[in-house]
């Protein structure tokens, strides 16, 4: 423990210089802002209010109460009953609807699949709770997959009755399930015309001359046609609600729940006096102006379209950087490295020759799975199946005498090759071999690929081999990452059997890494298999692994076929002489006891009974010499 503490002190002394000074006692009066001290603990931020997601095809109606109604002071069921009464909706009919209370913004959100009930909820202007009656305003929320734009300088004297394009406006409302609740919204339906195909809805912002335009999809044009004029349209940015009545964040002044409970917009003190003096500091940006002032640049939220474009640009840049890195790695691998004369790395031809010699010196394997080939690998006597492209990383070699079919899984996120070995005999099942390579920095999910391969195999034997590069404790690693946990979970969920021996690492370590096992072998529907590490690498940092799979119908265990030498038996009977048979059972038992042990027989091969074959002569033959020919025929057949 002392050594660890000393090492920690040494490491800290290297990183930064530590200076020890003597302190002095101070009085409580000396600790404050007046003495030069400042608070380091930041104030708690108001979290954004989020409501649960509702079905996208429902109508959403937002009800804003006025007159000091605080929705958090009443029970939810009571508010719901008052809403139903104000809208004239029955209890049984309203069971399909949903209501949520947003305490931060002090609003009510109603979701309903019925257009008629949505109109009733949108027509609520007063809400009576007990003996009190409060004014409310309701409007239809924008549907999903839409965007908002802003037009400035619209006429305040325009009304829906005087604006053209009312028919197209109604069609747009029907198309996107929008509702116009009252003429107070002063909807500018002349924007909904064939010249503006993406416009769905338009309304005025309160009593201002600004108009919010709702577009279909995630694109806001720079200009829209307003009647015969082309007006500029900018991206609508929602600002953070600031109550100018009570000074709090999260709601507007017209829906303030506590008009009498005020907060100073400058310093945040509660219920300040009339002659209150303070240092003004904005709660949003921290600058010297009131909270939510027009000069504050932090009062506007970043639009969703802007965030979406940033996500897409970041994702696109990451993909381009990844592709450039892979291309650079391929180019780097193509360069001839600088090595000393005594330690040259084997070339591809030398590796092919070593592998060919290894195959010749032992029983030739049916399938050879190769990873990190850098292209289509070839070997004499084998057919090659590789991933698409000149820089493919996976190649599967199959003996030329075997019938093989290559299957396309449709998965492009992982380099792999799936082949099916067609059985040579009727009744045998096919053998599927899935060859996979996943780079160390690549973090795919193997579950979809495993499920697709199992679906193609259809309960037949499947062997999954490859260089996965997934650290996990199940195959001998001391650490594990998300990629390793994903592979282990996918193998468990699909019922795969790991036959790799973790005690026999397949990759040679170096001065900074231990021996590991990135090369794994899984099986499914394989009753008998054997995995062996040959400890041969042929200049690579991976050992060659041999997997033996026993498949096909099992041969029935036969028995020795005994044939009686009947001529010799008759000769022995003639030497014993004939006797009168009085009892057949006694005579048979006596015959078996006297001639059974010395009965002349011959054992012919291992045989098992098969269905009757007309080409085999009958067993009872009286012609001399035919018995031996029959025995020779049976021996040749079995």
Coordinates of C-alpha atoms in Angstrom, one line a residue:
X1 CA 0.0 0.0 0.0
X2 CA 2.9 2.3 0.8
X3 CA 4.5 1.6 -2.6
X4 CA 1.2 2.5 -4.3
X5 CA 0.9 5.8 -2.5
X6 CA 4.5 6.7 -3.2
X7 CA 4.0 5.9 -6.9
X8 CA 0.8 8.0 -7.0
X9 CA 2.7 10.9 -5.5
X10 CA 5.5 10.5 -8.0
X11 CA 3.1 10.5 -10.9
X12 CA 1.4 13.6 -9.6
X13 CA 4.6 15.4 -9.2
X14 CA 5.5 14.8 -12.8
X15 CA 2.2 16.1 -14.2
X16 CA 1.9 19.3 -12.1
X17 CA 3.8 21.4 -9.6
X18 CA 2.3 21.4 -6.1
X19 CA 3.1 24.3 -3.8
X20 CA 2.1 24.2 -0.1
X21 CA 1.4 27.5 1.6
X22 CA 0.3 28.3 5.2
X23 CA -3.3 29.5 5.7
X24 CA -4.7 32.0 8.0
X25 CA -7.9 32.2 9.9
X26 CA -10.7 34.6 8.8
X27 CA -13.9 35.8 10.4
X28 CA -17.3 34.9 9.0
X29 CA -17.9 38.5 8.1
X30 CA -14.8 38.5 5.9
X31 CA -16.2 35.6 3.8
X32 CA -18.5 37.1 1.1
X33 CA -18.8 38.9 -2.2
X34 CA -17.9 42.2 -0.6
X35 CA -14.5 40.8 0.4
X36 CA -13.7 39.4 -3.0
X37 CA -15.0 35.9 -2.6
X38 CA -17.2 34.4 -5.2
X39 CA -19.5 31.4 -5.4
X40 CA -18.2 28.4 -7.4
X41 CA -21.3 26.3 -7.2
X42 CA -23.5 26.9 -10.2
X43 CA -27.2 27.2 -9.9
X44 CA -29.4 24.4 -10.9
X45 CA -30.7 24.6 -14.5
X46 CA -34.3 24.3 -15.4
X47 CA -34.7 21.0 -17.2
X48 CA -36.7 21.0 -20.4
X49 CA -40.2 19.5 -20.0
X50 CA -40.8 16.4 -22.1
X51 CA -44.0 14.5 -22.4
X52 CA -44.5 10.9 -23.4
X53 CA -44.8 10.1 -27.1
X54 CA -48.2 9.6 -28.5
X55 CA -49.4 8.0 -31.8
X56 CA -48.3 10.1 -34.7
X57 CA -51.7 9.8 -36.4
X58 CA -53.6 11.3 -33.4
X59 CA -54.7 14.9 -33.2
X60 CA -52.9 16.9 -30.5
X61 CA -54.6 19.9 -29.0
X62 CA -52.8 22.2 -26.6
X63 CA -54.9 24.2 -24.0
X64 CA -53.3 27.2 -22.4
X65 CA -55.1 28.4 -19.2
X66 CA -55.2 32.1 -18.3
X67 CA -56.2 34.1 -15.2
X68 CA -53.7 32.6 -12.8
X69 CA -54.8 29.0 -13.1
X70 CA -51.9 26.7 -11.8
X71 CA -52.6 23.2 -13.2
X72 CA -50.2 21.7 -10.6
X73 CA -52.5 22.7 -7.7
X74 CA -55.4 20.5 -8.9
X75 CA -55.8 16.8 -9.3
X76 CA -55.4 15.4 -12.7
X77 CA -58.8 13.6 -12.7
X78 CA -60.6 16.8 -11.7
X79 CA -59.0 18.8 -14.5
X80 CA -59.9 16.0 -16.9
X81 CA -63.5 16.0 -15.9
X82 CA -63.6 19.8 -16.3
X83 CA -62.1 19.5 -19.8
X84 CA -64.7 16.9 -20.8
X85 CA -67.5 19.0 -19.5
X86 CA -66.2 22.1 -21.3
X87 CA -65.8 20.2 -24.6
X88 CA -69.1 18.3 -24.2
X89 CA -67.5 14.9 -24.5
X90 CA -68.9 11.9 -22.7
X91 CA -66.9 9.7 -20.3
X92 CA -67.2 6.5 -22.4
X93 CA -66.4 8.4 -25.7
X94 CA -63.3 10.1 -24.1
X95 CA -61.7 6.8 -23.0
X96 CA -59.8 6.7 -26.4
X97 CA -58.3 10.1 -25.6
X98 CA -55.2 10.9 -23.6
X99 CA -54.4 14.0 -21.5
X100 CA -51.0 15.1 -20.1
X101 CA -50.2 18.0 -17.9
X102 CA -47.1 20.0 -18.4
X103 CA -46.4 21.6 -15.1
X104 CA -43.3 23.5 -16.3
X105 CA -45.1 25.3 -19.1
X106 CA -48.5 25.2 -17.3
X107 CA -50.4 23.8 -20.2
X108 CA -52.6 20.8 -21.0
X109 CA -51.9 18.5 -23.9
X110 CA -54.8 16.3 -25.3
X111 CA -54.3 13.5 -27.8
X112 CA -57.3 12.0 -29.6
X113 CA -57.8 9.9 -32.7
X114 CA -61.2 11.5 -33.5
X115 CA -61.4 14.7 -35.6
X116 CA -64.8 15.6 -34.1
X117 CA -63.5 15.4 -30.5
X118 CA -60.4 17.4 -31.5
X119 CA -62.6 20.2 -32.8
X120 CA -64.6 20.1 -29.5
X121 CA -61.4 20.3 -27.4
X122 CA -60.1 23.1 -29.7
X123 CA -63.2 25.2 -29.1
X124 CA -62.7 25.4 -25.4
X125 CA -62.5 29.1 -24.3
X126 CA -63.4 28.8 -20.6
X127 CA -62.6 26.2 -18.0
X128 CA -64.7 26.0 -14.8
X129 CA -63.1 24.3 -11.8
X130 CA -65.3 24.4 -8.7
X131 CA -66.6 27.9 -8.1
X132 CA -63.8 29.5 -10.2
X133 CA -63.9 30.1 -14.0
X134 CA -60.7 30.6 -16.0
X135 CA -60.2 31.8 -19.6
X136 CA -58.3 29.4 -21.9
X137 CA -57.0 29.3 -25.5
X138 CA -56.6 26.1 -27.5
X139 CA -54.8 25.4 -30.7
X140 CA -53.7 22.4 -32.8
X141 CA -50.1 21.3 -32.4
X142 CA -48.0 20.8 -35.5
X143 CA -47.9 17.1 -36.7
X144 CA -44.8 15.0 -37.0
X145 CA -42.3 15.3 -39.9
X146 CA -42.9 19.0 -40.5
X147 CA -40.8 22.1 -40.4
X148 CA -41.6 25.8 -39.6
X149 CA -40.6 28.9 -41.4
X150 CA -41.1 32.6 -40.6
X151 CA -42.3 35.4 -42.9
X152 CA -42.0 39.0 -41.6
X153 CA -44.0 42.0 -42.7
X154 CA -47.4 40.4 -43.2
X155 CA -50.5 42.6 -43.2
X156 CA -52.5 42.7 -39.9
X157 CA -55.7 43.6 -41.7
X158 CA -56.0 40.3 -43.7
X159 CA -58.8 37.9 -42.7
X160 CA -59.5 34.4 -43.8
X161 CA -62.7 35.5 -45.6
X162 CA -60.8 38.0 -47.8
X163 CA -57.9 35.7 -48.7
X164 CA -58.0 33.5 -51.8
X165 CA -57.1 29.9 -52.1
X166 CA -59.6 28.7 -49.5
X167 CA -60.3 25.4 -51.3
X168 CA -56.6 24.5 -51.5
X169 CA -56.2 25.5 -47.9
X170 CA -58.9 23.1 -46.8
X171 CA -57.3 20.3 -48.9
X172 CA -54.0 20.8 -47.1
X173 CA -55.7 20.7 -43.7
X174 CA -57.3 17.4 -44.6
X175 CA -54.0 16.1 -46.0
X176 CA -52.0 16.7 -42.8
X177 CA -54.9 16.4 -40.3
X178 CA -54.7 20.1 -39.4
X179 CA -57.6 22.0 -37.8
X180 CA -58.6 25.7 -38.0
X181 CA -60.3 26.4 -34.7
X182 CA -61.2 30.0 -34.9
X183 CA -60.8 33.1 -37.0
X184 CA -58.6 34.7 -34.4
X185 CA -55.6 32.7 -35.7
X186 CA -56.0 34.8 -38.9
X187 CA -54.6 32.0 -41.1
X188 CA -53.0 33.1 -44.3
X189 CA -54.5 30.5 -46.5
X190 CA -53.3 32.3 -49.7
X191 CA -49.9 30.7 -49.0
X192 CA -51.5 27.2 -49.6
X193 CA -51.5 27.2 -53.4
X194 CA -50.0 25.1 -56.2
X195 CA -47.0 27.4 -56.4
X196 CA -46.1 26.4 -52.9
X197 CA -46.5 22.6 -52.9
X198 CA -44.8 22.1 -49.5
X199 CA -46.9 24.6 -47.5
X200 CA -49.4 22.9 -45.2
X201 CA -50.5 25.6 -42.8
X202 CA -49.9 29.3 -41.9
X203 CA -50.9 31.4 -38.9
X204 CA -50.0 34.8 -37.4
X205 CA -47.8 35.1 -34.3
X206 CA -50.2 36.8 -31.9
X207 CA -50.7 40.4 -32.8
X208 CA -47.5 40.8 -34.6
X209 CA -46.9 41.1 -38.4
X210 CA -44.9 37.8 -38.4
X211 CA -46.4 34.7 -40.0
X212 CA -45.4 31.1 -39.1
X213 CA -45.6 28.8 -42.2
X214 CA -45.7 25.0 -41.7
X215 CA -43.9 23.0 -44.4
X216 CA -44.1 19.3 -45.1
X217 CA -40.9 17.4 -44.5
X218 CA -37.5 18.7 -43.3
X219 CA -36.9 21.5 -45.8
X220 CA -37.7 25.2 -45.5
X221 CA -37.3 27.1 -48.8
X222 CA -35.7 30.5 -48.8
X223 CA -38.6 32.1 -50.7
X224 CA -42.3 31.4 -50.9
X225 CA -45.0 32.9 -53.1
X226 CA -47.4 35.1 -51.2
X227 CA -50.1 35.9 -53.7
X228 CA -48.2 37.3 -56.7
X229 CA -45.1 38.3 -54.6
X230 CA -42.0 36.3 -53.7
X231 CA -41.3 36.9 -50.0
X232 CA -38.3 35.7 -48.0
X233 CA -38.8 32.9 -45.6
X234 CA -36.4 32.1 -42.8
X235 CA -36.0 29.2 -40.4
X236 CA -38.3 29.5 -37.4
X237 CA -36.4 29.4 -34.1
X238 CA -38.3 28.7 -31.0
X239 CA -37.3 30.9 -28.1
X240 CA -37.2 30.0 -24.4
X241 CA -40.4 31.1 -22.7
X242 CA -39.8 33.8 -20.1
X243 CA -42.7 35.1 -18.0
X244 CA -42.5 38.9 -17.8
X245 CA -45.0 38.9 -15.0
X246 CA -43.3 36.6 -12.4
X247 CA -39.9 36.6 -14.0
X248 CA -39.5 32.7 -14.2
X249 CA -38.5 30.5 -17.0
X250 CA -40.5 27.8 -18.7
X251 CA -43.9 29.6 -19.4
X252 CA -45.2 32.7 -21.0
X253 CA -46.8 35.7 -19.2
X254 CA -50.3 34.9 -20.4
X255 CA -50.3 31.5 -18.7
X256 CA -48.4 32.5 -15.5
X257 CA -49.7 30.2 -12.7
X258 CA -48.7 32.6 -9.8
X259 CA -49.1 36.3 -10.8
X260 CA -48.5 37.5 -7.3
X261 CA -45.4 35.4 -6.7
X262 CA -42.8 37.3 -8.6
X263 CA -39.0 36.9 -9.2
X264 CA -36.6 39.7 -10.1
X265 CA -35.5 39.2 -13.7
X266 CA -32.2 40.8 -12.9
X267 CA -30.9 38.9 -9.8
X268 CA -33.5 36.3 -9.2
X269 CA -34.6 37.4 -5.7
X270 CA -38.2 36.6 -4.8
X271 CA -40.9 39.3 -4.4
X272 CA -38.5 42.3 -4.7
X273 CA -39.6 45.7 -3.4
X274 CA -40.5 48.7 -5.6
X275 CA -37.1 50.4 -4.9
X276 CA -35.2 47.2 -5.4
X277 CA -31.7 47.7 -6.7
X278 CA -29.5 44.9 -7.9
X279 CA -26.8 43.8 -10.3
X280 CA -28.5 42.7 -13.5
X281 CA -27.5 39.2 -14.7
X282 CA -29.3 37.1 -17.3
X283 CA -30.1 33.5 -16.2
X284 CA -29.6 32.3 -19.7
X285 CA -26.3 33.8 -20.9
X286 CA -24.9 35.4 -17.7
X287 CA -24.5 38.8 -19.2
X288 CA -25.5 42.2 -17.7
X289 CA -29.1 42.4 -19.0
X290 CA -32.5 41.1 -17.7
X291 CA -33.3 37.5 -18.2
X292 CA -34.8 36.8 -21.6
X293 CA -34.1 40.3 -22.9
X294 CA -34.2 40.9 -26.7
X295 CA -30.5 41.4 -26.7
X296 CA -29.9 37.9 -25.2
X297 CA -28.6 35.6 -27.9
X298 CA -29.2 32.5 -25.7
X299 CA -33.0 33.0 -25.6
X300 CA -33.5 31.1 -28.9
X301 CA -33.2 27.3 -29.1
X302 CA -31.2 25.7 -31.9
X303 CA -33.7 24.6 -34.5
X304 CA -34.2 20.9 -35.1
X305 CA -33.3 21.2 -38.7
X306 CA -30.0 22.7 -37.8
X307 CA -29.2 20.0 -35.3
X308 CA -30.3 17.4 -37.9
X309 CA -28.0 18.9 -40.5
X310 CA -25.1 18.8 -38.0
X311 CA -25.8 15.2 -37.2
X312 CA -25.9 14.3 -40.9
X313 CA -22.7 16.3 -41.6
X314 CA -20.9 14.7 -38.7
X315 CA -21.9 11.2 -39.7
X316 CA -20.9 11.9 -43.3
X317 CA -17.5 13.2 -42.3
X318 CA -17.0 10.2 -40.0
X319 CA -17.8 7.8 -42.9
X320 CA -15.5 9.7 -45.3
X321 CA -12.7 9.7 -42.7
X322 CA -13.2 6.0 -42.1
X323 CA -13.2 5.2 -45.9
X324 CA -10.1 7.3 -46.3
X325 CA -8.4 5.5 -43.4
X326 CA -9.2 2.1 -44.9
X327 CA -8.0 3.2 -48.3
X328 CA -4.8 4.6 -46.7
X329 CA -4.3 1.3 -44.9
X330 CA -4.6 -0.6 -48.2
X331 CA -2.2 1.7 -49.9
X332 CA 0.2 1.3 -47.0
X333 CA 0.0 -2.5 -47.2
X334 CA 0.8 -2.3 -50.9
X335 CA 4.1 -0.6 -50.2
X336 CA 7.2 -2.8 -49.7
X337 CA 8.3 -2.4 -46.1
X338 CA 11.9 -1.7 -45.1
X339 CA 13.2 -4.9 -43.4
X340 CA 16.7 -6.2 -42.8
X341 CA 18.0 -9.0 -45.0
X342 CA 17.8 -11.5 -42.2
X343 CA 14.2 -10.9 -41.2
X344 CA 12.1 -10.6 -44.4
X345 CA 8.4 -11.0 -44.2
X346 CA 7.0 -13.8 -46.5
X347 CA 5.4 -12.6 -49.6
X348 CA 2.0 -13.7 -50.8
X349 CA 3.6 -16.2 -53.2
X350 CA 5.7 -17.6 -50.4
X351 CA 2.6 -17.9 -48.1
X352 CA 0.7 -19.6 -50.9
X353 CA 3.6 -22.0 -51.4
X354 CA 3.8 -22.8 -47.7
X355 CA 0.0 -23.4 -47.5
X356 CA 0.1 -25.6 -50.6
X357 CA 2.9 -27.7 -49.1
X358 CA 1.0 -27.9 -45.8
X359 CA -2.1 -29.2 -47.6
X360 CA -0.1 -31.7 -49.6
X361 CA 1.7 -33.2 -46.6
X362 CA -1.6 -34.1 -44.9
X363 CA -5.1 -35.0 -45.8
X364 CA -6.4 -32.2 -48.0
X365 CA -9.2 -30.2 -46.2
X366 CA -12.5 -29.7 -47.9
X367 CA -12.8 -26.0 -47.0
X368 CA -10.1 -23.4 -46.2
X369 CA -11.3 -20.1 -44.6
X370 CA -8.9 -17.1 -45.0
X371 CA -9.2 -13.6 -43.6
X372 CA -7.3 -10.4 -44.3
X373 CA -6.5 -11.5 -47.8
X374 CA -6.5 -8.1 -49.4
X375 CA -8.2 -9.5 -52.5
X376 CA -9.3 -12.8 -54.0
X377 CA -6.9 -15.6 -52.9
X378 CA -6.3 -18.6 -55.1
X379 CA -4.9 -22.1 -54.4
X380 CA -4.2 -25.0 -56.8
X381 CA -7.0 -27.6 -56.6
X382 CA -9.5 -25.3 -54.9
X383 CA -12.3 -23.0 -56.0
X384 CA -12.2 -19.5 -54.6
X385 CA -15.2 -17.6 -53.1
X386 CA -14.4 -14.1 -52.0
X387 CA -16.1 -10.9 -50.9
X388 CA -16.9 -8.4 -53.7
X389 CA -14.2 -5.9 -54.7
X390 CA -10.6 -6.0 -55.4
X391 CA -9.7 -5.4 -51.8
X392 CA -11.9 -8.1 -50.3
X393 CA -10.8 -9.3 -46.8
X394 CA -12.5 -12.7 -46.7
X395 CA -11.9 -15.7 -49.1
X396 CA -13.2 -19.3 -48.8
X397 CA -11.5 -22.0 -50.7
X398 CA -13.4 -25.2 -51.5
X399 CA -12.0 -28.4 -53.0
X400 CA -12.7 -28.6 -56.7
X401 CA -14.3 -32.0 -56.4
X402 CA -17.1 -30.8 -54.1
X403 CA -20.4 -29.2 -55.2
X404 CA -20.8 -25.8 -53.5
X405 CA -23.4 -23.1 -53.7
X406 CA -22.6 -19.5 -52.5
X407 CA -25.5 -17.7 -50.7
X408 CA -26.0 -13.9 -50.5
X409 CA -27.2 -12.8 -47.1
X410 CA -27.8 -9.2 -48.1
X411 CA -25.8 -8.0 -45.1
X412 CA -23.1 -5.5 -46.1
X413 CA -21.9 -4.2 -42.7
X414 CA -19.7 -7.2 -42.1
X415 CA -17.3 -8.8 -44.6
X416 CA -18.3 -12.5 -44.9
X417 CA -18.8 -15.4 -47.3
X418 CA -21.5 -18.0 -46.8
X419 CA -21.2 -21.3 -48.8
X420 CA -23.2 -24.5 -48.8
X421 CA -21.6 -27.9 -49.4
X422 CA -24.0 -30.0 -51.3
X423 CA -24.1 -33.7 -50.1
X424 CA -22.8 -36.3 -52.5
X425 CA -25.2 -39.0 -51.2
X426 CA -28.9 -39.1 -50.9
X427 CA -30.0 -38.7 -47.3
X428 CA -27.1 -36.6 -46.1
X429 CA -27.6 -33.0 -45.0
X430 CA -25.8 -30.0 -46.4
X431 CA -23.0 -28.3 -44.5
X432 CA -23.0 -24.4 -44.4
X433 CA -19.7 -22.5 -43.6
X434 CA -19.8 -18.8 -42.7
X435 CA -16.4 -17.1 -43.0
X436 CA -16.3 -13.7 -41.2
X437 CA -13.7 -10.9 -40.7
X438 CA -14.2 -7.9 -38.5
X439 CA -11.5 -5.3 -38.0
X440 CA -10.6 -4.3 -34.4
X441 CA -12.0 -0.8 -34.7
X442 CA -15.2 -2.0 -36.4
X443 CA -18.1 -2.4 -34.0
X444 CA -20.9 -4.1 -35.9
X445 CA -23.8 -6.2 -34.4
X446 CA -23.4 -9.9 -35.3
X447 CA -26.9 -10.9 -34.3
X448 CA -28.7 -10.0 -37.7
X449 CA -26.0 -11.9 -39.7
X450 CA -26.2 -15.0 -37.5
X451 CA -30.0 -15.0 -37.8
X452 CA -29.8 -14.6 -41.5
X453 CA -27.3 -17.5 -41.9
X454 CA -29.4 -19.8 -39.6
X455 CA -32.5 -18.9 -41.7
X456 CA -30.7 -19.9 -44.9
X457 CA -29.2 -23.1 -43.3
X458 CA -32.7 -24.1 -42.1
X459 CA -31.7 -26.5 -39.2
X460 CA -28.8 -28.0 -41.1
X461 CA -25.2 -28.1 -40.0
X462 CA -23.7 -24.6 -39.8
X463 CA -20.1 -23.7 -38.9
X464 CA -19.1 -20.1 -38.3
X465 CA -15.4 -19.3 -38.4
X466 CA -13.5 -16.0 -38.6
X467 CA -11.3 -13.4 -37.2
X468 CA -13.7 -11.4 -35.0
X469 CA -11.3 -9.3 -32.9
X470 CA -13.8 -9.1 -30.0
X471 CA -12.3 -9.2 -26.5
X472 CA -14.4 -11.2 -24.0
X473 CA -13.7 -13.3 -21.0
X474 CA -15.6 -16.3 -22.5
X475 CA -12.7 -16.9 -24.9
X476 CA -9.7 -16.0 -22.7
X477 CA -9.4 -12.2 -22.7
X478 CA -8.7 -10.4 -19.5
X479 CA -10.8 -7.5 -20.6
X480 CA -14.0 -7.1 -22.7
X481 CA -15.6 -4.3 -24.6
X482 CA -19.1 -3.6 -26.2
X483 CA -18.2 -5.5 -29.3
X484 CA -17.2 -8.6 -27.4
X485 CA -20.4 -8.5 -25.3
X486 CA -22.5 -8.1 -28.4
X487 CA -20.9 -11.2 -30.0
X488 CA -21.3 -13.2 -26.8
X489 CA -25.0 -12.1 -26.5
X490 CA -25.7 -12.9 -30.1
X491 CA -24.1 -16.4 -29.8
X492 CA -26.2 -17.1 -26.7
X493 CA -29.4 -15.9 -28.2
X494 CA -29.0 -18.0 -31.4
X495 CA -27.9 -21.1 -29.5
X496 CA -24.4 -21.3 -31.0
X497 CA -21.8 -23.6 -29.5
X498 CA -18.2 -22.3 -29.1
X499 CA -15.7 -25.1 -29.8
X500 CA -12.6 -22.9 -29.6
X501 CA -10.2 -23.7 -26.8
X502 CA -9.4 -20.5 -24.9
X503 CA -6.3 -22.1 -23.5
X504 CA -4.7 -22.3 -26.9
X505 CA -4.4 -18.7 -28.2
X506 CA -4.6 -18.3 -32.0
X507 CA -2.7 -15.0 -32.2
X508 CA 0.9 -14.4 -31.3
X509 CA 1.5 -11.5 -28.9
X510 CA 4.3 -9.0 -28.9
X511 CA 6.2 -6.8 -26.4
X512 CA 3.1 -4.8 -25.6
X513 CA 0.3 -7.4 -25.9
X514 CA -0.3 -10.9 -24.8
X515 CA -1.3 -13.9 -26.8
X516 CA -5.0 -13.7 -27.6
X517 CA -7.8 -15.7 -29.3
X518 CA -9.4 -13.4 -31.9
X519 CA -10.1 -16.5 -34.2
X520 CA -13.3 -18.2 -33.1
X521 CA -15.3 -21.1 -34.3
X522 CA -19.1 -21.6 -33.6
X523 CA -21.3 -24.5 -34.6
X524 CA -25.0 -25.1 -34.8
X525 CA -26.8 -28.5 -35.4
X526 CA -23.4 -30.2 -35.5
X527 CA -23.4 -33.3 -33.3
X528 CA -19.7 -34.1 -33.5
X529 CA -16.9 -31.6 -34.1
X530 CA -13.2 -31.2 -33.1
X531 CA -11.1 -28.1 -32.9
X532 CA -7.2 -28.2 -33.0
X533 CA -4.6 -25.4 -33.0
X534 CA -1.8 -26.6 -35.3
X535 CA 0.7 -24.1 -33.8
X536 CA 1.8 -23.3 -37.4
X537 CA 1.7 -19.7 -38.7
X538 CA 3.8 -19.6 -42.0
X539 CA 5.1 -16.1 -41.1
X540 CA 1.7 -14.7 -40.0
X541 CA 0.8 -13.6 -36.5
X542 CA -2.1 -16.1 -36.5
X543 CA -1.9 -19.8 -36.1
X544 CA -3.7 -22.2 -38.5
X545 CA -6.7 -23.8 -36.9
X546 CA -8.2 -27.1 -38.1
X547 CA -11.9 -27.9 -37.4
X548 CA -13.2 -31.4 -38.1
X549 CA -16.9 -31.8 -38.6
X550 CA -18.5 -35.3 -38.8
X551 CA -21.8 -35.2 -40.8
X552 CA -24.0 -37.4 -43.0
X553 CA -25.7 -40.7 -42.1
X554 CA -24.0 -42.9 -39.6
X555 CA -23.1 -46.4 -40.8
X556 CA -24.8 -49.2 -38.9
X557 CA -22.6 -51.5 -36.9
X558 CA -22.7 -54.9 -38.5
X559 CA -21.9 -58.5 -37.3
X560 CA -19.9 -61.5 -38.4
X561 CA -21.8 -63.6 -41.0
X562 CA -21.4 -67.3 -40.3
X563 CA -21.8 -69.7 -43.2
X564 CA -22.3 -73.5 -42.6
X565 CA -20.2 -76.0 -44.6
X566 CA -23.1 -78.3 -45.4
X567 CA -21.1 -80.9 -47.4
X568 CA -18.7 -81.4 -44.4
X569 CA -21.7 -81.6 -42.1
X570 CA -23.4 -84.4 -44.2
X571 CA -20.1 -86.3 -44.3
X572 CA -19.9 -86.2 -40.5
X573 CA -23.5 -87.4 -40.2
X574 CA -22.9 -90.4 -42.5
X575 CA -20.0 -91.4 -40.3
X576 CA -22.2 -91.4 -37.2
X577 CA -24.8 -93.6 -38.9
X578 CA -28.6 -93.3 -39.0
X579 CA -31.0 -93.8 -36.1
X580 CA -34.7 -94.0 -35.6
X581 CA -36.4 -90.7 -34.6
X582 CA -38.9 -91.3 -31.8
X583 CA -39.1 -87.7 -30.5
X584 CA -38.2 -84.8 -32.8
X585 CA -37.3 -82.5 -29.9
X586 CA -35.1 -85.1 -28.2
X587 CA -33.4 -85.9 -31.5
X588 CA -32.7 -82.2 -32.3
X589 CA -31.3 -81.5 -28.9
X590 CA -29.0 -84.6 -29.2
X591 CA -27.9 -83.5 -32.7
X592 CA -27.0 -80.0 -31.4
X593 CA -25.1 -81.4 -28.4
X594 CA -23.1 -83.9 -30.5
X595 CA -22.4 -81.9 -33.7
X596 CA -22.9 -78.3 -32.6
X597 CA -19.4 -77.5 -31.2
X598 CA -17.7 -79.2 -34.3
X599 CA -20.1 -77.8 -36.8
X600 CA -18.0 -76.5 -39.8
X601 CA -18.6 -72.7 -40.2
X602 CA -16.8 -69.7 -41.7
X603 CA -16.8 -66.0 -40.6
X604 CA -17.2 -63.5 -43.5
X605 CA -16.6 -59.8 -42.9
X606 CA -18.7 -57.2 -41.1
X607 CA -22.2 -57.2 -42.5
X608 CA -25.7 -56.0 -41.7
X609 CA -29.0 -57.0 -43.2
X610 CA -30.3 -55.0 -46.0
X611 CA -33.5 -55.2 -48.1
X612 CA -33.8 -58.1 -50.4
X613 CA -31.8 -57.8 -53.6
X614 CA -32.8 -60.0 -56.5
X615 CA -29.2 -60.2 -57.8
X616 CA -28.2 -62.3 -54.7
X617 CA -28.8 -66.1 -55.2
X618 CA -31.0 -67.9 -52.7
X619 CA -29.2 -69.3 -49.6
X620 CA -30.5 -72.9 -50.0
X621 CA -28.5 -74.4 -52.9
X622 CA -27.9 -78.1 -53.4
X623 CA -25.4 -77.8 -56.3
X624 CA -21.9 -78.5 -55.1
X625 CA -19.5 -75.5 -55.2
X626 CA -22.3 -72.9 -55.4
X627 CA -22.0 -72.2 -51.6
X628 CA -18.5 -71.0 -51.9
X629 CA -19.3 -68.7 -54.8
X630 CA -22.2 -67.2 -52.7
X631 CA -19.8 -66.6 -49.8
X632 CA -17.4 -64.8 -52.1
X633 CA -20.2 -62.7 -53.5
X634 CA -21.3 -61.7 -49.9
X635 CA -17.8 -60.8 -49.0
X636 CA -17.4 -58.6 -52.1
X637 CA -20.8 -56.9 -51.3
X638 CA -20.0 -56.2 -47.7

